[in-house]
Coordinates of C-alpha atoms in Angstrom, one line a residue:
Chain A
M1 CA -36.4 -28.1 83.0
S2 CA -35.0 -30.7 85.3
Q3 CA -38.6 -31.5 86.4
W4 CA -39.4 -32.0 82.8
I5 CA -36.5 -34.4 82.3
E6 CA -37.6 -36.3 85.4
D7 CA -41.1 -36.5 84.0
I8 CA -39.7 -37.9 80.8
A9 CA -37.7 -40.4 82.8
K10 CA -40.7 -41.4 84.7
G11 CA -42.9 -41.3 81.7
K12 CA -45.6 -39.3 83.4
D13 CA -48.6 -38.4 81.5
A14 CA -47.6 -34.7 82.0
V15 CA -45.2 -35.2 79.1
L16 CA -47.8 -35.2 76.4
F17 CA -46.9 -31.7 75.1
G18 CA -50.6 -30.7 75.5
I19 CA -51.6 -33.1 72.7
H20 CA -54.2 -34.8 74.9
M21 CA -56.0 -31.5 75.1
Y22 CA -57.0 -31.6 71.4
G23 CA -60.3 -33.0 70.2
P24 CA -60.5 -36.2 68.3
G25 CA -60.7 -34.6 64.9
V26 CA -57.5 -32.5 65.4
L27 CA -55.8 -35.5 66.9
A28 CA -56.7 -37.7 63.9
L29 CA -55.3 -35.1 61.6
I30 CA -52.0 -35.0 63.6
K31 CA -51.8 -38.8 63.5
V32 CA -52.3 -38.9 59.7
L33 CA -49.8 -36.1 59.1
L34 CA -47.2 -37.8 61.4
L35 CA -47.5 -40.9 59.3
L36 CA -47.6 -39.3 55.8
I37 CA -45.1 -36.5 56.1
P38 CA -42.1 -38.7 57.1
A39 CA -43.0 -41.0 54.2
L40 CA -43.2 -38.2 51.7
I41 CA -39.9 -36.7 53.0
L42 CA -38.2 -40.1 52.9
V43 CA -39.3 -41.0 49.3
P44 CA -36.6 -38.9 47.5
G45 CA -34.0 -40.2 50.0
L46 CA -35.0 -43.7 49.2
I47 CA -34.7 -43.1 45.5
W48 CA -31.2 -41.7 46.0
W49 CA -30.4 -44.7 48.2
E50 CA -31.6 -47.2 45.6
R51 CA -29.6 -45.6 42.8
R52 CA -26.4 -45.3 44.9
L53 CA -26.7 -48.8 46.4
L54 CA -27.5 -50.3 43.0
S55 CA -24.6 -48.6 41.3
W56 CA -22.3 -49.8 44.2
M57 CA -23.5 -53.3 43.8
Q58 CA -23.1 -53.2 40.0
D59 CA -19.7 -51.7 40.2
R60 CA -20.8 -48.3 38.8
I61 CA -20.4 -44.8 40.2
G62 CA -24.1 -43.7 40.1
P63 CA -25.4 -40.2 40.6
N64 CA -22.8 -38.4 42.8
R65 CA -22.6 -34.9 41.3
T66 CA -25.8 -33.1 42.0
G67 CA -25.8 -31.1 45.2
T68 CA -22.1 -30.1 45.1
I69 CA -22.0 -26.7 46.7
T70 CA -19.1 -24.4 45.6
V71 CA -18.5 -21.3 47.8
P72 CA -18.5 -18.2 45.6
D73 CA -15.4 -16.0 45.2
N74 CA -17.0 -13.0 46.9
F75 CA -17.8 -14.9 50.1
P76 CA -16.9 -12.9 53.2
I77 CA -14.7 -15.5 54.8
K78 CA -11.5 -15.8 52.7
G79 CA -10.6 -19.3 53.7
L80 CA -13.8 -20.8 52.4
R81 CA -13.8 -19.2 48.9
G82 CA -13.7 -21.6 46.1
K83 CA -14.1 -24.6 48.3
K84 CA -16.5 -27.4 47.3
Q85 CA -18.8 -29.3 49.6
R86 CA -20.0 -32.6 48.2
T87 CA -23.3 -34.2 49.3
A88 CA -22.8 -37.5 47.4
G89 CA -25.5 -36.6 45.0
L90 CA -28.2 -36.3 47.6
L91 CA -30.0 -33.6 45.6
Q92 CA -30.3 -35.8 42.5
P93 CA -33.9 -37.0 43.3
I94 CA -35.0 -33.4 43.8
A95 CA -33.5 -32.5 40.5
D96 CA -35.2 -35.5 38.9
G97 CA -38.5 -34.6 40.5
L98 CA -38.2 -31.0 39.2
K99 CA -37.4 -32.3 35.7
L100 CA -40.4 -34.6 35.8
F101 CA -42.8 -31.8 36.9
L102 CA -41.5 -29.4 34.3
K103 CA -41.4 -31.9 31.4
E104 CA -44.1 -31.7 28.7
D105 CA -47.1 -33.8 29.6
I106 CA -48.0 -35.9 26.6
T107 CA -51.5 -37.3 26.5
P108 CA -52.0 -40.0 23.8
A109 CA -54.9 -39.4 21.4
S110 CA -57.1 -42.5 21.6
I111 CA -57.2 -43.2 25.3
D112 CA -60.0 -43.6 27.8
R113 CA -59.4 -40.1 29.2
K114 CA -61.2 -40.2 32.5
V115 CA -59.7 -43.5 33.6
Y116 CA -56.3 -42.5 32.2
F117 CA -56.2 -39.4 34.5
L118 CA -57.7 -41.3 37.5
A119 CA -55.3 -44.2 37.4
P120 CA -52.3 -42.6 39.0
A121 CA -54.4 -41.2 41.8
I122 CA -55.9 -44.6 42.4
A123 CA -52.4 -46.1 42.4
L124 CA -51.3 -43.6 45.1
F125 CA -54.2 -44.0 47.5
P126 CA -53.6 -47.7 48.7
A127 CA -49.8 -47.1 48.8
F128 CA -50.2 -44.5 51.5
A129 CA -53.3 -46.0 53.1
I130 CA -51.5 -49.2 54.1
G131 CA -49.7 -47.4 56.9
G132 CA -53.1 -46.7 58.6
T133 CA -52.8 -49.3 61.3
L134 CA -49.0 -49.3 61.8
P135 CA -47.8 -48.6 65.3
W136 CA -44.5 -46.8 65.3
G137 CA -44.2 -46.2 69.0
S138 CA -45.0 -48.2 72.1
A139 CA -48.4 -47.5 73.6
Y140 CA -47.2 -49.1 76.8
L141 CA -44.7 -47.4 79.1
P142 CA -41.7 -49.4 80.2
F143 CA -41.9 -51.2 83.6
G144 CA -45.6 -51.9 83.9
D145 CA -48.6 -52.7 81.8
A146 CA -50.1 -49.2 81.9
V147 CA -51.1 -47.7 78.6
G148 CA -49.9 -44.1 78.5
G149 CA -47.3 -41.8 77.3
I150 CA -47.2 -39.7 74.1
Y151 CA -47.1 -42.6 71.6
S152 CA -50.4 -44.0 72.9
L153 CA -52.0 -40.8 71.6
L154 CA -50.2 -40.5 68.4
T155 CA -50.0 -44.0 66.9
P156 CA -51.4 -45.9 65.1
V157 CA -53.8 -43.7 63.1
A158 CA -56.5 -46.2 63.8
N159 CA -56.0 -49.0 66.4
V160 CA -58.8 -51.1 65.0
D161 CA -59.7 -54.7 65.9
I162 CA -59.1 -55.6 62.3
G163 CA -55.6 -54.1 61.8
I164 CA -54.0 -56.9 59.8
L165 CA -57.1 -57.5 57.7
Y166 CA -57.0 -53.8 56.9
V167 CA -53.5 -54.2 55.5
L168 CA -54.6 -57.1 53.4
A169 CA -57.7 -55.3 52.1
I170 CA -55.8 -52.1 51.2
S171 CA -53.0 -54.0 49.5
S172 CA -55.6 -55.9 47.4
L173 CA -56.9 -52.6 46.2
G174 CA -53.4 -51.7 45.0
V175 CA -53.9 -53.5 41.8
Y176 CA -56.5 -51.1 40.4
G177 CA -54.1 -48.3 39.7
V178 CA -51.9 -50.6 37.6
V179 CA -54.8 -52.4 35.8
L180 CA -56.6 -49.2 35.0
A181 CA -53.4 -47.5 33.7
G182 CA -52.8 -50.5 31.5
Y183 CA -56.4 -50.5 30.2
S184 CA -56.9 -46.8 29.6
S185 CA -53.6 -46.3 27.7
N186 CA -55.0 -48.1 24.7
N187 CA -51.7 -49.8 24.2
K188 CA -51.1 -53.5 23.9
Y189 CA -48.0 -53.5 26.0
S190 CA -49.8 -51.5 28.7
L191 CA -52.7 -53.8 28.7
M192 CA -50.4 -56.9 29.0
G193 CA -48.7 -55.2 32.0
G194 CA -52.1 -54.6 33.6
L195 CA -53.3 -58.1 33.1
R196 CA -50.1 -59.6 34.4
S197 CA -50.3 -57.4 37.4
S198 CA -53.8 -58.5 38.3
A199 CA -53.0 -62.2 37.9
Q200 CA -49.8 -61.8 39.9
L201 CA -51.5 -59.9 42.7
I202 CA -54.4 -62.3 43.2
S203 CA -51.9 -65.3 43.2
Y204 CA -49.6 -63.8 45.9
E205 CA -52.3 -62.3 48.0
L206 CA -53.5 -65.8 49.1
A207 CA -50.0 -66.9 50.2
M208 CA -49.6 -63.5 52.0
G209 CA -52.9 -64.1 53.8
T210 CA -51.9 -67.6 55.0
A211 CA -48.5 -66.2 56.2
L212 CA -50.2 -63.5 58.2
A213 CA -53.0 -65.9 59.5
S214 CA -50.4 -68.1 61.1
I215 CA -49.1 -65.1 63.0
V216 CA -52.6 -64.1 63.9
L217 CA -53.1 -67.5 65.4
A218 CA -49.9 -67.3 67.3
S219 CA -50.5 -63.9 68.7
G220 CA -54.2 -64.3 69.3
S221 CA -55.1 -60.9 67.9
L222 CA -55.7 -59.0 64.7
R223 CA -54.6 -55.7 66.2
M224 CA -51.2 -54.6 65.1
T225 CA -50.4 -53.1 68.5
D226 CA -51.2 -56.4 70.2
M227 CA -49.1 -58.3 67.7
V228 CA -46.1 -56.1 68.6
R229 CA -46.9 -56.5 72.3
V230 CA -47.0 -60.3 72.1
Q231 CA -43.5 -60.2 70.5
E232 CA -42.2 -58.6 73.7
Q233 CA -42.9 -61.8 75.7
A234 CA -40.4 -64.5 76.6
L235 CA -38.8 -66.3 73.6
W236 CA -40.5 -69.6 72.9
G237 CA -42.1 -69.3 76.2
V238 CA -38.9 -70.3 78.0
L239 CA -36.3 -67.6 77.7
P240 CA -37.6 -64.5 79.5
A241 CA -34.5 -62.4 78.8
V242 CA -35.1 -62.5 75.0
Q243 CA -38.1 -61.1 73.2
N244 CA -40.3 -63.5 71.2
W245 CA -39.9 -61.8 67.8
F246 CA -41.8 -63.9 65.4
V247 CA -38.9 -64.1 63.0
L248 CA -37.0 -66.0 65.7
T249 CA -39.7 -68.7 66.1
P250 CA -39.7 -71.6 63.6
F251 CA -43.3 -71.0 62.3
G252 CA -42.7 -67.2 62.2
L253 CA -39.6 -67.7 60.2
V254 CA -41.5 -69.7 57.6
G255 CA -44.2 -67.0 57.6
A256 CA -41.7 -64.2 57.4
V257 CA -40.1 -65.7 54.3
I258 CA -43.5 -66.3 52.6
F259 CA -44.6 -62.7 53.5
L260 CA -41.3 -61.2 52.3
I261 CA -41.7 -62.9 48.9
C262 CA -45.3 -62.0 48.6
M263 CA -44.5 -58.4 49.6
I264 CA -42.1 -58.0 46.8
A265 CA -44.6 -59.5 44.4
E266 CA -47.4 -57.1 45.6
T267 CA -45.2 -54.0 45.1
N268 CA -44.3 -55.2 41.6
R269 CA -40.6 -55.0 42.3
A270 CA -37.8 -57.0 40.8
P271 CA -37.6 -60.0 40.5
F272 CA -41.4 -59.9 40.2
D273 CA -41.6 -56.8 38.1
L274 CA -43.4 -58.5 35.2
P275 CA -46.0 -55.8 34.8
E276 CA -43.3 -53.4 33.7
A277 CA -40.8 -55.8 32.2
E278 CA -38.6 -53.5 30.1
N279 CA -37.3 -56.0 27.6
E280 CA -40.8 -57.4 26.8
L281 CA -43.3 -54.6 27.5
I282 CA -41.3 -51.4 27.0
A283 CA -42.4 -50.0 30.4
G284 CA -45.6 -52.1 31.0
Y285 CA -48.5 -50.3 32.5
H286 CA -46.9 -46.8 32.6
T287 CA -45.6 -46.8 29.0
E288 CA -48.0 -44.0 28.0
Y289 CA -47.5 -41.9 31.1
S290 CA -45.1 -39.0 31.1
S291 CA -44.1 -36.1 33.4
M292 CA -46.1 -35.7 36.6
K293 CA -48.4 -38.7 36.2
F294 CA -45.4 -41.0 35.8
A295 CA -43.9 -39.3 38.9
V296 CA -47.0 -40.2 40.8
F297 CA -46.7 -43.9 39.9
F298 CA -43.0 -43.8 40.9
M299 CA -43.8 -42.2 44.3
G300 CA -46.6 -44.7 44.9
E301 CA -44.2 -47.6 44.3
Y302 CA -41.7 -46.3 46.9
A303 CA -44.4 -45.4 49.4
A304 CA -45.8 -48.9 49.1
M305 CA -42.3 -50.4 49.6
F306 CA -41.8 -48.2 52.7
F307 CA -45.1 -49.1 54.3
F308 CA -44.9 -52.8 53.4
S309 CA -41.5 -52.9 55.1
G310 CA -43.2 -51.3 58.1
V311 CA -45.8 -54.1 58.1
F312 CA -43.0 -56.6 58.0
A313 CA -41.2 -54.9 60.8
A314 CA -44.3 -54.7 63.0
V315 CA -45.5 -58.3 62.4
F316 CA -42.2 -60.2 62.3
L317 CA -39.3 -58.0 63.5
G318 CA -40.7 -56.8 66.8
G319 CA -41.9 -53.4 65.6
Y320 CA -40.3 -50.5 67.5
N321 CA -37.9 -52.5 69.6
L322 CA -34.2 -52.1 68.9
L323 CA -33.0 -55.5 70.0
P324 CA -34.9 -58.7 70.9
L325 CA -34.0 -58.2 74.6
N326 CA -36.4 -57.8 77.5
Y327 CA -34.8 -54.9 79.3
E328 CA -37.4 -54.9 82.1
Y329 CA -36.6 -58.5 82.9
L330 CA -32.9 -57.9 82.8
A331 CA -33.2 -54.8 85.0
T332 CA -35.3 -56.4 87.6
H333 CA -33.5 -59.8 87.7
G334 CA -30.1 -58.2 88.5
W335 CA -27.7 -59.6 86.0
N336 CA -24.3 -58.7 87.4
F337 CA -21.4 -58.1 85.0
L338 CA -17.9 -58.2 86.5
G339 CA -19.4 -57.6 89.9
Q340 CA -21.1 -54.4 88.7
D341 CA -24.9 -54.1 89.1
M342 CA -26.1 -53.6 85.6
G343 CA -29.7 -52.8 86.6
G344 CA -29.2 -49.1 85.9
F345 CA -27.9 -49.7 82.5
W346 CA -30.8 -52.0 81.5
R347 CA -33.2 -49.4 82.9
G348 CA -31.6 -46.8 80.8
M349 CA -31.8 -49.0 77.7
A350 CA -35.5 -49.7 78.3
W351 CA -36.2 -45.9 78.3
F352 CA -34.0 -45.4 75.3
N353 CA -35.8 -48.2 73.5
Y354 CA -39.1 -46.5 74.4
W355 CA -38.2 -43.0 73.3
A356 CA -36.2 -44.0 70.2
G357 CA -39.1 -46.2 69.0
P358 CA -40.1 -44.1 66.0
A359 CA -36.5 -43.8 64.8
I360 CA -35.9 -47.6 65.3
F361 CA -39.1 -48.3 63.3
V362 CA -38.1 -46.1 60.4
G363 CA -34.7 -47.7 60.6
K364 CA -36.3 -51.1 60.2
C365 CA -38.3 -49.8 57.2
V366 CA -35.1 -48.6 55.6
V367 CA -33.5 -52.0 56.2
G368 CA -36.5 -53.6 54.5
I369 CA -36.1 -51.3 51.5
T370 CA -32.4 -52.0 51.3
F371 CA -33.4 -55.7 51.1
F372 CA -35.7 -54.8 48.2
I373 CA -32.8 -53.1 46.4
W374 CA -30.4 -55.9 47.1
L375 CA -32.8 -58.4 45.6
R376 CA -33.3 -56.2 42.5
A377 CA -29.5 -56.1 42.0
T378 CA -29.1 -59.8 42.6
L379 CA -32.0 -61.8 41.0
P380 CA -33.0 -62.0 37.4
R381 CA -36.7 -61.5 36.6
L382 CA -38.9 -64.6 36.8
R383 CA -40.6 -66.1 33.8
Y384 CA -44.4 -65.9 33.9
D385 CA -44.9 -69.6 34.5
Q386 CA -42.2 -69.6 37.1
L387 CA -44.0 -66.8 38.8
M388 CA -47.3 -68.6 38.9
G389 CA -45.6 -71.9 39.9
L390 CA -43.9 -70.2 42.8
G391 CA -47.1 -68.6 44.0
W392 CA -49.5 -71.4 43.7
K393 CA -47.4 -74.5 44.0
T394 CA -44.8 -73.5 46.6
L395 CA -45.8 -70.5 48.7
L396 CA -49.5 -71.3 49.1
P397 CA -49.1 -75.0 50.2
L398 CA -46.2 -73.9 52.5
G399 CA -48.3 -71.2 54.0
I400 CA -51.3 -73.5 54.6
S401 CA -49.2 -76.2 56.1
N402 CA -47.5 -73.6 58.3
L403 CA -51.0 -72.5 59.4
I404 CA -52.0 -76.1 60.3
I405 CA -48.8 -76.6 62.2
V406 CA -49.3 -73.4 64.2
G407 CA -52.8 -74.6 65.1
L408 CA -51.4 -77.9 66.3
W409 CA -48.7 -76.2 68.3
I410 CA -51.3 -74.0 70.1
V411 CA -53.5 -77.0 71.0
A412 CA -50.5 -79.1 72.1
T413 CA -49.2 -76.2 74.2
K414 CA -52.5 -76.0 75.9
L415 CA -52.7 -79.7 76.5
W416 CA -49.1 -80.6 77.4
G417 CA -47.3 -77.4 78.2
I418 CA -44.5 -75.6 76.3
G419 CA -42.3 -78.6 75.8
G420 CA -45.2 -80.7 74.5
G421 CA -46.1 -77.9 72.1
W422 CA -42.7 -77.7 70.5
A423 CA -42.5 -81.5 70.3
A424 CA -45.8 -81.6 68.5
W425 CA -44.6 -78.8 66.2
A426 CA -41.4 -80.7 65.3
A427 CA -43.3 -84.0 64.7
A428 CA -45.8 -82.2 62.5
A429 CA -43.1 -80.5 60.5
A430 CA -41.2 -83.8 60.0
V431 CA -44.4 -85.5 58.8
L432 CA -45.1 -82.7 56.3
V433 CA -41.5 -82.7 55.0
I434 CA -41.8 -86.5 54.4
I435 CA -45.1 -86.1 52.6
Y436 CA -43.6 -83.3 50.5
L437 CA -40.6 -85.3 49.5
N438 CA -42.9 -88.2 48.4
I439 CA -45.0 -85.9 46.3
A440 CA -42.0 -84.2 44.8
S441 CA -40.5 -87.6 43.8
L442 CA -43.9 -88.5 42.2
S443 CA -44.0 -85.3 40.1
K444 CA -40.5 -85.9 39.0
K445 CA -41.4 -89.3 37.7
D446 CA -44.4 -87.7 36.0
E447 CA -42.2 -85.2 34.3
M448 CA -39.9 -87.9 33.0
A449 CA -42.8 -89.8 31.5
F450 CA -43.9 -86.7 29.5
G451 CA -40.4 -85.7 28.6
G452 CA -40.5 -82.5 30.5
R453 CA -39.4 -79.2 28.9
S454 CA -35.9 -80.0 27.9
V455 CA -34.9 -80.5 24.3
E456 CA -32.2 -83.0 23.4
M457 CA -29.9 -81.9 20.7
K458 CA -28.9 -84.5 18.1
D459 CA -25.5 -83.0 17.7
P460 CA -24.4 -81.7 21.1
S461 CA -21.1 -80.3 19.8
P462 CA -21.0 -76.5 19.6
R463 CA -22.1 -75.2 16.2
R464 CA -19.5 -72.5 15.9
T465 CA -16.1 -72.4 17.3
V466 CA -14.7 -69.0 18.2
K467 CA -11.5 -68.2 16.5
M468 CA -8.9 -66.7 18.7
V469 CA -7.1 -63.8 17.1
D470 CA -3.8 -62.6 18.4
P471 CA -4.1 -58.8 18.5
N472 CA -0.3 -58.4 18.0
K473 CA -0.4 -60.1 14.6
V474 CA -3.3 -58.1 13.0
Chain B
M1 CA -79.8 -34.0 61.4
T2 CA -77.2 -35.7 63.6
P3 CA -73.7 -36.4 62.4
N4 CA -74.5 -40.1 62.2
Q5 CA -77.3 -39.4 59.8
I6 CA -75.1 -37.1 57.7
V7 CA -72.4 -39.7 57.4
F8 CA -74.9 -42.3 56.5
L9 CA -76.6 -40.1 53.9
V10 CA -73.3 -39.2 52.2
L11 CA -72.2 -42.8 52.0
A12 CA -75.6 -43.9 50.9
F13 CA -75.7 -41.3 48.2
I14 CA -72.3 -42.4 46.8
A15 CA -73.3 -46.0 46.9
V16 CA -76.6 -45.3 45.1
M17 CA -74.9 -43.2 42.5
A18 CA -72.3 -45.9 42.0
S19 CA -74.8 -48.6 41.6
A20 CA -76.7 -46.4 39.1
G21 CA -73.4 -45.9 37.3
V22 CA -73.1 -49.7 36.9
V23 CA -76.1 -49.8 34.6
V24 CA -77.2 -46.3 33.6
F25 CA -74.2 -44.1 32.5
G26 CA -72.9 -45.4 29.2
A27 CA -72.4 -48.9 28.1
N28 CA -68.7 -49.3 28.7
A29 CA -68.2 -52.7 30.5
V30 CA -64.9 -51.6 32.2
R31 CA -66.5 -48.4 33.6
S32 CA -69.5 -50.4 34.8
A33 CA -67.1 -52.7 36.6
L34 CA -65.4 -49.8 38.2
F35 CA -68.6 -48.3 39.4
L36 CA -69.4 -51.7 41.0
V37 CA -66.0 -51.6 42.7
L38 CA -66.8 -48.1 44.1
N39 CA -70.2 -49.4 45.2
F40 CA -68.7 -52.4 47.1
F41 CA -66.0 -50.1 48.6
V42 CA -68.6 -47.6 50.0
L43 CA -70.8 -50.5 51.2
G44 CA -67.9 -51.6 53.3
F45 CA -67.9 -48.2 54.9
I46 CA -71.6 -48.4 55.6
Y47 CA -70.9 -51.6 57.5
F48 CA -68.2 -49.8 59.4
T49 CA -70.7 -47.2 60.5
L50 CA -72.9 -50.0 61.8
G51 CA -70.0 -51.3 63.9
A52 CA -69.6 -54.4 61.8
Q53 CA -65.8 -54.1 61.3
L54 CA -65.1 -57.6 60.2
L55 CA -68.0 -57.7 57.7
G56 CA -66.9 -54.3 56.2
I57 CA -63.3 -55.2 55.8
T58 CA -64.2 -58.6 54.3
Q59 CA -66.5 -56.8 51.9
I60 CA -63.6 -54.6 50.7
M61 CA -61.1 -57.4 50.7
V62 CA -63.2 -60.1 49.0
Y63 CA -65.5 -58.1 46.7
A64 CA -63.6 -54.9 45.9
G65 CA -60.2 -56.4 46.1
A66 CA -60.4 -59.9 44.7
I67 CA -63.6 -60.6 42.8
M68 CA -63.8 -57.3 40.9
V69 CA -60.2 -57.6 39.9
L70 CA -61.0 -61.0 38.3
F71 CA -64.1 -59.3 36.7
L72 CA -61.9 -56.6 35.2
F73 CA -59.3 -59.1 34.2
V74 CA -62.0 -61.1 32.2
I75 CA -63.5 -58.0 30.7
M76 CA -60.1 -56.7 29.5
M77 CA -59.2 -60.2 28.2
L78 CA -62.4 -60.3 26.1
Q79 CA -61.8 -56.7 24.9
L80 CA -65.5 -55.8 25.1
H81 CA -65.8 -52.7 23.0
H82 CA -69.3 -51.5 22.6
G83 CA -70.2 -51.1 18.9
P84 CA -72.5 -48.4 17.4
Q85 CA -75.8 -48.7 19.2
L86 CA -79.1 -48.9 17.3
K87 CA -81.8 -46.8 19.0
K88 CA -85.3 -47.8 18.9
Y89 CA -87.5 -44.7 19.1
Q90 CA -90.8 -46.4 19.8
D91 CA -90.1 -48.9 22.5
A92 CA -92.8 -49.7 25.0
K93 CA -90.2 -51.2 27.3
R94 CA -88.7 -47.8 28.2
P95 CA -91.7 -46.0 29.7
L96 CA -92.7 -49.3 31.3
A97 CA -89.2 -49.6 32.9
W98 CA -89.5 -46.0 34.2
L99 CA -92.9 -46.8 35.7
I100 CA -91.9 -49.9 37.4
G101 CA -88.7 -48.4 38.7
L102 CA -90.4 -45.3 40.1
G103 CA -93.1 -47.6 41.6
I104 CA -90.5 -49.7 43.4
F105 CA -88.6 -46.6 44.5
C106 CA -91.7 -45.0 46.0
L107 CA -92.6 -48.3 47.7
V108 CA -89.1 -48.6 49.3
F109 CA -88.8 -44.9 50.0
T110 CA -92.1 -44.6 51.9
Q111 CA -91.1 -47.6 54.1
V112 CA -87.5 -46.5 54.7
I113 CA -87.9 -42.7 55.2
Q114 CA -90.0 -43.1 58.4
K115 CA -87.5 -45.4 60.1
L116 CA -84.6 -43.3 58.8
S117 CA -85.9 -40.0 60.1
M118 CA -86.5 -41.5 63.6
T119 CA -83.1 -43.2 63.8
S120 CA -80.2 -40.9 64.9
Q121 CA -77.8 -43.5 66.2
S122 CA -77.0 -47.0 65.3
P123 CA -78.6 -49.3 67.9
V124 CA -75.6 -51.6 68.1
T125 CA -72.9 -51.7 70.8
D126 CA -69.2 -51.2 70.1
E127 CA -68.5 -54.9 70.5
Y128 CA -71.2 -55.9 68.0
G129 CA -69.2 -56.6 64.8
T130 CA -65.7 -57.2 66.1
P131 CA -63.8 -60.3 64.9
K132 CA -64.1 -61.7 68.5
A133 CA -67.8 -61.4 68.7
V134 CA -68.4 -62.7 65.2
G135 CA -66.0 -65.6 65.8
L136 CA -67.7 -66.6 69.1
V137 CA -71.1 -66.7 67.5
L138 CA -69.9 -68.4 64.3
Y139 CA -68.1 -71.2 66.1
S140 CA -70.8 -71.8 68.7
T141 CA -74.4 -71.0 67.7
Y142 CA -73.9 -71.2 64.0
S143 CA -71.2 -73.8 63.7
W144 CA -73.5 -76.2 61.7
P145 CA -74.3 -73.7 58.9
F146 CA -70.7 -72.6 59.0
E147 CA -69.5 -76.1 58.3
V148 CA -72.1 -76.7 55.6
T149 CA -70.9 -73.5 53.9
S150 CA -67.3 -74.7 54.0
V151 CA -68.4 -78.0 52.4
L152 CA -70.3 -76.0 49.7
L153 CA -67.1 -74.0 49.0
L154 CA -65.1 -77.2 48.8
I155 CA -67.5 -78.5 46.2
G156 CA -67.1 -75.3 44.3
V157 CA -63.4 -75.6 44.3
V158 CA -63.5 -79.2 43.1
G159 CA -66.1 -78.3 40.5
S160 CA -64.1 -75.5 39.1
I161 CA -61.0 -77.7 38.8
L162 CA -63.1 -80.3 37.0
L163 CA -64.4 -77.7 34.6
A164 CA -61.1 -76.0 34.0
K165 CA -58.8 -79.0 33.7
R166 CA -59.2 -81.2 30.7
R167 CA -56.9 -83.9 32.0
I168 CA -56.5 -84.6 35.7

């Protein structure tokens, strides 16, 4: 046992639990299951978390009853009889799921039957497939550049050269489920939802692509594992004790904001949930879906949120690293605290960071989903023209200028070193801001010339004054 | 049969059936578009089996993911419902079409089957279609055609804006 613990501490290849003995087929199956099963288990929990968090933010109570266990009166231990154990409604999503599966499945009469039944399946496939290139554990052992350890065998499902392009391709397929559901239901509202979804997805995919392309330029690789690895280097090329998480770099921050907005638009979540806008389209594309088929759409939405948060964590938030700190550097460059040698502590932290990688990664995904829920509780839904304006007129130019600046930064860094690179970056950003301000002032003049959208009232006084009634005199 | 051949034949069968579905099975425009999506998707996988990763993923991203979504969008906007079809019972075009189709099929089949039965493994190396290899070739040997293509695309963008916007 102690030998085993030592092996773990040293990260020897012996600690592979015999997994390296399996053939590639079995190994692939294990990889896929290790990705899908946690996602499937987490989906009900996420639904509970969304409902509880929303209710908390909206000053409601939310589902807190289901799952209360009362000990029966004939229980052998006397002290426990009649006692209640609350689980804060954790079993509510399971009860909801059971209800959805047992409800009557209504199929409308004049639908395109084959497409109608196929649509939920098509919606579910890309939601789960997005996670195919996500690394949820470090393939590199701490202290050294050697590839090894258990995570190098188990993750990602496919460490392909085109990792980030795969994410883009699969997310672009996500629209089919929604569009086909809208079309096959033979319902005007559903069709409107499907059409809106396809227009929205195409608009935001471009901005998402530019945001990711800037990170690809900066990291020099399309592989997701390499992108995480690059983020473990020194911050801005000058601070070796801190990791270079892309969200901490200026261009990465811009890219992260663009990607975050596009991610919400791609998963059809509030404030971009126009395809299912309740007050305009009943329930949009899934108006005609009931019972299990609706549950499948629901599950797909949460799975897509989960995996998109994973992509965000891997590309911008340093993947499976807990804190943006280079433990290896701190351990080897003896940073003394109150006269104590902290090397052992940092070594321990490095190994903890390595072994807790999967938990940290899932934690980051949950933080991402919490952000989704927070936005849903905070922001009102965008109008359709606002949605298109945001995508095409704001995010896409911002993404492209970010891409150009990153290219400039790379060239300047190669020519004049790190300082020159950042100076060139700052100069280019300043020039772009000046150009933008000029263009913005131009379009403002233009708007004034055409009167804009505002309507001037002839009589601006309120039409109806509210009479105050004193309740005591009625 | 080697595993490579089985994989190729399965993918090829799906691709052929899908492309037949585009034009043969029924006259529903949306279904035809869907079959085309399936065809593009499987074609991407055939590229993968050839080691052309970048080409395959671009095929899925651009054709299956973007262009076909626009196609579906337009078809749904236009609400193309196929009306009752008139059938001509004596139409010389039908047997003629069968004949020409079979002729071309035999021609291609006889050419392809020989090569296919001899090939058991794709002749390319692992590095053949990676983004790095494609990028190196694209920006060195073929940089001139690449730049000309980008100019062509720019003209396309400007042209579409000119056509779509009434007032610039």
